[in-house]
Amino acid sequence: VFTEQWIGQIHRLTEFPSVMELKSTFVGKDVLVASPGPSLSDSLAALKTSQSAFLIMAPIRSLASLFEAGVIPDFAFHVDATDFSKMIPNSELLASVPMLCFDHSHASVWSANFKQVFTVPDAHLLGSELSSALHGKSAPLLPGGSVSVVAVELAAAFGAKSITLLGQDLSISRGKYVEASKRDAPVD
């Protein structure tokens, strides 16, 4: 699936700037990653009052809850190659949030109404001529394991002063993400 999506996006990769253009945005900043675990809902009120103290990154699954709470992240972040169109909130606020997504992300993310899309280099292609042409020779290795882990890796590689995690439950409580736990519905 990852290879299929990457090949499917090859013709569009040059339409979007590389995340490398944002490196200076992270240097010396306090970064907060708002992950979609159920505990995020416990922190939304505090995050709303302190959001200006952080550069906030949020996976797609966190966006609806953040928007509902009045929190607008500085960046949405996505790493998956599967179709996330049903999880992208239908909100005018989406147009105020730039998206950082891997070169292999599904077209549903690339074509959503985000403010701008920045491409993130695929770890498996790092060092290749194509990756170097798109992202330069100093792009960081982001092997990840989850969207939140990759967000932390990127913030650290770009020189963040501190990195705070909210909603990073490390397991899904009762089989639910933050948005599903509010509706008491199971995760798909």
PDB file of C-alpha atoms in Angstrom:
ATOM      1  CA  VAL A   1       0.000   0.000   0.000  1.00  0.00           C
ATOM      2  CA  PHE A   2       2.801   2.449   0.879  1.00  0.00           C
ATOM      3  CA  THR A   3       4.615   1.788  -2.411  1.00  0.00           C
ATOM      4  CA  GLU A   4       1.369   2.083  -4.407  1.00  0.00           C
ATOM      5  CA  GLN A   5       0.542   5.426  -2.817  1.00  0.00           C
ATOM      6  CA  TRP A   6       4.071   6.727  -3.284  1.00  0.00           C
ATOM      7  CA  ILE A   7       4.056   5.764  -6.966  1.00  0.00           C
ATOM      8  CA  GLY A   8       0.591   7.280  -7.325  1.00  0.00           C
ATOM      9  CA  GLN A   9       1.810  10.604  -5.895  1.00  0.00           C
ATOM     10  CA  ILE A  10       5.129  10.827  -7.772  1.00  0.00           C
ATOM     11  CA  HIS A  11       3.688  13.149 -10.416  1.00  0.00           C
ATOM     12  CA  ARG A  12       2.464  15.541  -7.677  1.00  0.00           C
ATOM     13  CA  LEU A  13       5.483  15.597  -5.367  1.00  0.00           C
ATOM     14  CA  THR A  14       7.000  18.688  -6.953  1.00  0.00           C
ATOM     15  CA  GLU A  15       3.717  20.629  -6.496  1.00  0.00           C
ATOM     16  CA  PHE A  16       4.271  20.806  -2.742  1.00  0.00           C
ATOM     17  CA  PRO A  17       7.137  22.253  -0.717  1.00  0.00           C
ATOM     18  CA  SER A  18       9.288  19.997   1.420  1.00  0.00           C
ATOM     19  CA  VAL A  19       8.962  20.022   5.191  1.00  0.00           C
ATOM     20  CA  MET A  20      12.636  21.015   5.140  1.00  0.00           C
ATOM     21  CA  GLU A  21      11.453  24.577   4.426  1.00  0.00           C
ATOM     22  CA  LEU A  22       9.954  24.631   7.932  1.00  0.00           C
ATOM     23  CA  LYS A  23      13.081  23.662   9.872  1.00  0.00           C
ATOM     24  CA  SER A  24      13.639  27.173  11.251  1.00  0.00           C
ATOM     25  CA  THR A  25      10.010  27.252  12.460  1.00  0.00           C
ATOM     26  CA  PHE A  26      10.825  24.530  15.014  1.00  0.00           C
ATOM     27  CA  VAL A  27      14.258  25.685  16.209  1.00  0.00           C
ATOM     28  CA  GLY A  28      14.157  26.606  19.906  1.00  0.00           C
ATOM     29  CA  LYS A  29      10.363  26.162  20.151  1.00  0.00           C
ATOM     30  CA  ASP A  30       8.331  24.301  22.737  1.00  0.00           C
ATOM     31  CA  VAL A  31       6.484  21.747  20.618  1.00  0.00           C
ATOM     32  CA  LEU A  32       3.339  19.950  21.753  1.00  0.00           C
ATOM     33  CA  VAL A  33       2.057  16.843  19.975  1.00  0.00           C
ATOM     34  CA  ALA A  34      -1.695  16.428  20.555  1.00  0.00           C
ATOM     35  CA  SER A  35      -2.147  12.686  19.984  1.00  0.00           C
ATOM     36  CA  PRO A  36      -5.630  11.163  19.628  1.00  0.00           C
ATOM     37  CA  GLY A  37      -5.651   8.931  22.717  1.00  0.00           C
ATOM     38  CA  PRO A  38      -8.643   9.156  25.058  1.00  0.00           C
ATOM     39  CA  SER A  39      -6.679  11.158  27.633  1.00  0.00           C
ATOM     40  CA  LEU A  40      -6.477  14.096  25.199  1.00  0.00           C
ATOM     41  CA  SER A  41     -10.018  15.060  26.193  1.00  0.00           C
ATOM     42  CA  ASP A  42      -8.829  15.535  29.805  1.00  0.00           C
ATOM     43  CA  SER A  43      -6.294  18.138  28.627  1.00  0.00           C
ATOM     44  CA  LEU A  44      -8.291  20.156  26.081  1.00  0.00           C
ATOM     45  CA  ALA A  45      -9.387  22.967  28.433  1.00  0.00           C
ATOM     46  CA  ALA A  46      -5.821  23.515  29.661  1.00  0.00           C
ATOM     47  CA  LEU A  47      -4.483  23.308  26.112  1.00  0.00           C
ATOM     48  CA  LYS A  48      -6.937  25.958  24.941  1.00  0.00           C
ATOM     49  CA  THR A  49      -5.686  28.437  27.537  1.00  0.00           C
ATOM     50  CA  SER A  50      -2.003  27.684  26.914  1.00  0.00           C
ATOM     51  CA  GLN A  51      -1.933  26.991  23.178  1.00  0.00           C
ATOM     52  CA  SER A  52       0.042  30.164  22.406  1.00  0.00           C
ATOM     53  CA  ALA A  53       2.964  28.816  24.456  1.00  0.00           C
ATOM     54  CA  PHE A  54       3.472  25.904  22.047  1.00  0.00           C
ATOM     55  CA  LEU A  55       3.950  25.033  18.431  1.00  0.00           C
ATOM     56  CA  ILE A  56       1.179  22.421  18.219  1.00  0.00           C
ATOM     57  CA  MET A  57       1.284  19.379  15.930  1.00  0.00           C
ATOM     58  CA  ALA A  58      -1.775  17.151  15.625  1.00  0.00           C
ATOM     59  CA  PRO A  59      -2.512  13.899  13.814  1.00  0.00           C
ATOM     60  CA  ILE A  60      -5.685  13.870  11.703  1.00  0.00           C
ATOM     61  CA  ARG A  61      -7.522  11.798  14.316  1.00  0.00           C
ATOM     62  CA  SER A  62      -7.082  14.647  16.846  1.00  0.00           C
ATOM     63  CA  LEU A  63      -8.293  17.516  14.658  1.00  0.00           C
ATOM     64  CA  ALA A  64     -12.070  17.309  15.234  1.00  0.00           C
ATOM     65  CA  SER A  65     -11.663  17.278  19.028  1.00  0.00           C
ATOM     66  CA  LEU A  66      -9.147  20.130  18.930  1.00  0.00           C
ATOM     67  CA  PHE A  67     -11.351  22.265  16.675  1.00  0.00           C
ATOM     68  CA  GLU A  68     -14.381  21.596  18.885  1.00  0.00           C
ATOM     69  CA  ALA A  69     -12.382  22.745  21.922  1.00  0.00           C
ATOM     70  CA  GLY A  70     -11.217  25.925  20.190  1.00  0.00           C
ATOM     71  CA  VAL A  71      -7.638  24.739  19.684  1.00  0.00           C
ATOM     72  CA  ILE A  72      -6.129  25.368  16.255  1.00  0.00           C
ATOM     73  CA  PRO A  73      -2.892  23.407  15.774  1.00  0.00           C
ATOM     74  CA  ASP A  74       0.021  24.983  13.947  1.00  0.00           C
ATOM     75  CA  PHE A  75       0.373  21.822  11.850  1.00  0.00           C
ATOM     76  CA  ALA A  76      -1.603  18.699  11.125  1.00  0.00           C
ATOM     77  CA  PHE A  77       0.577  15.638  10.650  1.00  0.00           C
ATOM     78  CA  HIS A  78      -0.022  12.390   8.783  1.00  0.00           C
ATOM     79  CA  VAL A  79       2.052   9.311   8.011  1.00  0.00           C
ATOM     80  CA  ASP A  80      -0.392   6.663   6.784  1.00  0.00           C
ATOM     81  CA  ALA A  81      -0.863   5.433   3.216  1.00  0.00           C
ATOM     82  CA  THR A  82      -4.500   4.415   3.682  1.00  0.00           C
ATOM     83  CA  ASP A  83      -7.582   6.500   2.890  1.00  0.00           C
ATOM     84  CA  PHE A  84      -8.278   8.900   5.775  1.00  0.00           C
ATOM     85  CA  SER A  85     -11.024  10.900   4.048  1.00  0.00           C
ATOM     86  CA  LYS A  86     -13.643   9.805   6.604  1.00  0.00           C
ATOM     87  CA  MET A  87     -11.429  11.010   9.468  1.00  0.00           C
ATOM     88  CA  ILE A  88     -10.580  14.440   8.077  1.00  0.00           C
ATOM     89  CA  PRO A  89     -12.994  16.872   9.732  1.00  0.00           C
ATOM     90  CA  ASN A  90     -15.422  18.763   7.551  1.00  0.00           C
ATOM     91  CA  SER A  91     -14.589  22.150   9.066  1.00  0.00           C
ATOM     92  CA  GLU A  92     -13.681  25.551   7.665  1.00  0.00           C
ATOM     93  CA  LEU A  93     -10.883  25.575  10.257  1.00  0.00           C
ATOM     94  CA  LEU A  94      -9.029  22.984   8.173  1.00  0.00           C
ATOM     95  CA  ALA A  95      -8.103  25.759   5.739  1.00  0.00           C
ATOM     96  CA  SER A  96      -6.131  27.497   8.500  1.00  0.00           C
ATOM     97  CA  VAL A  97      -3.923  24.483   9.291  1.00  0.00           C
ATOM     98  CA  PRO A  98      -0.951  23.385   7.153  1.00  0.00           C
ATOM     99  CA  MET A  99      -0.523  19.618   6.677  1.00  0.00           C
ATOM    100  CA  LEU A 100       2.776  17.758   6.952  1.00  0.00           C
ATOM    101  CA  CYS A 101       2.482  14.355   5.287  1.00  0.00           C
ATOM    102  CA  PHE A 102       4.783  11.667   4.004  1.00  0.00           C
ATOM    103  CA  ASP A 103       5.493  11.343   0.306  1.00  0.00           C
ATOM    104  CA  HIS A 104       3.501   8.081   0.408  1.00  0.00           C
ATOM    105  CA  SER A 105       0.354   9.480   2.078  1.00  0.00           C
ATOM    106  CA  HIS A 106      -3.015   8.759   0.487  1.00  0.00           C
ATOM    107  CA  ALA A 107      -4.406  11.249  -2.045  1.00  0.00           C
ATOM    108  CA  SER A 108      -7.326  11.971   0.312  1.00  0.00           C
ATOM    109  CA  VAL A 109      -4.894  13.840   2.565  1.00  0.00           C
ATOM    110  CA  TRP A 110      -3.107  15.676  -0.214  1.00  0.00           C
ATOM    111  CA  SER A 111      -6.357  16.906  -1.722  1.00  0.00           C
ATOM    112  CA  ALA A 112      -8.143  17.857   1.505  1.00  0.00           C
ATOM    113  CA  ASN A 113      -8.715  21.541   2.177  1.00  0.00           C
ATOM    114  CA  PHE A 114      -5.619  22.122   4.321  1.00  0.00           C
ATOM    115  CA  LYS A 115      -3.960  25.545   4.205  1.00  0.00           C
ATOM    116  CA  GLN A 116      -0.919  24.045   2.516  1.00  0.00           C
ATOM    117  CA  VAL A 117       0.669  20.616   2.211  1.00  0.00           C
ATOM    118  CA  PHE A 118       4.346  20.057   2.999  1.00  0.00           C
ATOM    119  CA  THR A 119       5.868  16.712   2.063  1.00  0.00           C
ATOM    120  CA  VAL A 120       7.900  14.684   4.532  1.00  0.00           C
ATOM    121  CA  PRO A 121      10.608  12.345   3.208  1.00  0.00           C
ATOM    122  CA  ASP A 122       9.967   8.618   3.354  1.00  0.00           C
ATOM    123  CA  ALA A 123      12.613   6.931   5.536  1.00  0.00           C
ATOM    124  CA  HIS A 124      13.007   4.069   3.058  1.00  0.00           C
ATOM    125  CA  LEU A 125      13.862   6.437   0.221  1.00  0.00           C
ATOM    126  CA  LEU A 126      16.117   8.798   2.131  1.00  0.00           C
ATOM    127  CA  GLY A 127      19.404   9.265   0.321  1.00  0.00           C
ATOM    128  CA  SER A 128      17.969   8.321  -3.070  1.00  0.00           C
ATOM    129  CA  GLU A 129      18.366  10.799  -5.910  1.00  0.00           C
ATOM    130  CA  LEU A 130      14.633  11.519  -5.946  1.00  0.00           C
ATOM    131  CA  SER A 131      14.412  12.082  -2.192  1.00  0.00           C
ATOM    132  CA  SER A 132      17.482  14.320  -2.304  1.00  0.00           C
ATOM    133  CA  ALA A 133      15.981  16.328  -5.174  1.00  0.00           C
ATOM    134  CA  LEU A 134      12.718  16.818  -3.248  1.00  0.00           C
ATOM    135  CA  HIS A 135      14.049  17.273   0.295  1.00  0.00           C
ATOM    136  CA  GLY A 136      17.763  17.978   0.010  1.00  0.00           C
ATOM    137  CA  LYS A 137      20.644  15.918   1.296  1.00  0.00           C
ATOM    138  CA  SER A 138      20.174  16.827   4.971  1.00  0.00           C
ATOM    139  CA  ALA A 139      16.606  15.538   5.420  1.00  0.00           C
ATOM    140  CA  PRO A 140      16.209  13.717   8.752  1.00  0.00           C
ATOM    141  CA  LEU A 141      15.618   9.989   9.070  1.00  0.00           C
ATOM    142  CA  LEU A 142      12.117   9.545  10.522  1.00  0.00           C
ATOM    143  CA  PRO A 143      11.578   5.786  10.956  1.00  0.00           C
ATOM    144  CA  GLY A 144       8.627   6.310  13.307  1.00  0.00           C
ATOM    145  CA  GLY A 145       6.259   3.579  14.331  1.00  0.00           C
ATOM    146  CA  SER A 146       3.266   5.871  14.769  1.00  0.00           C
ATOM    147  CA  VAL A 147       2.225   9.348  13.668  1.00  0.00           C
ATOM    148  CA  SER A 148       3.033  10.783  17.091  1.00  0.00           C
ATOM    149  CA  VAL A 149       6.461   9.175  17.215  1.00  0.00           C
ATOM    150  CA  VAL A 150       7.304  10.609  13.791  1.00  0.00           C
ATOM    151  CA  ALA A 151       6.077  14.051  14.925  1.00  0.00           C
ATOM    152  CA  VAL A 152       8.432  13.827  17.921  1.00  0.00           C
ATOM    153  CA  GLU A 153      11.304  12.695  15.692  1.00  0.00           C
ATOM    154  CA  LEU A 154      10.719  15.598  13.306  1.00  0.00           C
ATOM    155  CA  ALA A 155      10.499  18.179  16.104  1.00  0.00           C
ATOM    156  CA  ALA A 156      13.715  16.838  17.665  1.00  0.00           C
ATOM    157  CA  ALA A 157      15.539  16.732  14.312  1.00  0.00           C
ATOM    158  CA  PHE A 158      14.462  20.334  13.642  1.00  0.00           C
ATOM    159  CA  GLY A 159      15.861  21.596  16.971  1.00  0.00           C
ATOM    160  CA  ALA A 160      12.805  21.963  19.203  1.00  0.00           C
ATOM    161  CA  LYS A 161      13.643  23.208  22.705  1.00  0.00           C
ATOM    162  CA  SER A 162      11.139  20.826  24.314  1.00  0.00           C
ATOM    163  CA  ILE A 163       8.555  18.300  23.171  1.00  0.00           C
ATOM    164  CA  THR A 164       5.375  17.623  25.144  1.00  0.00           C
ATOM    165  CA  LEU A 165       2.976  14.785  24.398  1.00  0.00           C
ATOM    166  CA  LEU A 166      -0.750  14.876  25.167  1.00  0.00           C
ATOM    167  CA  GLY A 167      -3.122  12.021  24.410  1.00  0.00           C
ATOM    168  CA  GLN A 168      -0.256   9.604  23.824  1.00  0.00           C
ATOM    169  CA  ASP A 169      -1.870   6.795  25.772  1.00  0.00           C
ATOM    170  CA  LEU A 170       0.378   4.146  24.181  1.00  0.00           C
ATOM    171  CA  SER A 171      -2.720   1.986  23.832  1.00  0.00           C
ATOM    172  CA  ILE A 172      -6.256   2.730  22.866  1.00  0.00           C
ATOM    173  CA  SER A 173      -8.407   2.811  25.986  1.00  0.00           C
ATOM    174  CA  ARG A 174     -11.376   0.497  25.666  1.00  0.00           C
ATOM    175  CA  GLY A 175     -10.724   0.340  21.913  1.00  0.00           C
ATOM    176  CA  LYS A 176     -11.447   4.035  21.327  1.00  0.00           C
ATOM    177  CA  TYR A 177      -9.684   7.163  20.115  1.00  0.00           C
ATOM    178  CA  VAL A 178     -10.511  10.514  21.726  1.00  0.00           C
ATOM    179  CA  GLU A 179     -13.274  11.377  19.256  1.00  0.00           C
ATOM    180  CA  ALA A 180     -14.838   7.912  19.480  1.00  0.00           C
ATOM    181  CA  SER A 181     -14.628   7.847  23.269  1.00  0.00           C
ATOM    182  CA  LYS A 182     -16.676  11.056  23.402  1.00  0.00           C
ATOM    183  CA  ARG A 183     -19.372   9.402  21.290  1.00  0.00           C
ATOM    184  CA  ASP A 184     -18.925   6.049  23.094  1.00  0.00           C
ATOM    185  CA  ALA A 185     -18.380   4.316  19.757  1.00  0.00           C
ATOM    186  CA  PRO A 186     -15.729   1.664  19.024  1.00  0.00           C
ATOM    187  CA  VAL A 187     -12.754   2.346  16.752  1.00  0.00           C
ATOM    188  CA  ASP A 188     -13.157   1.095  13.161  1.00  0.00           C
TER     189      ASP A 188
END
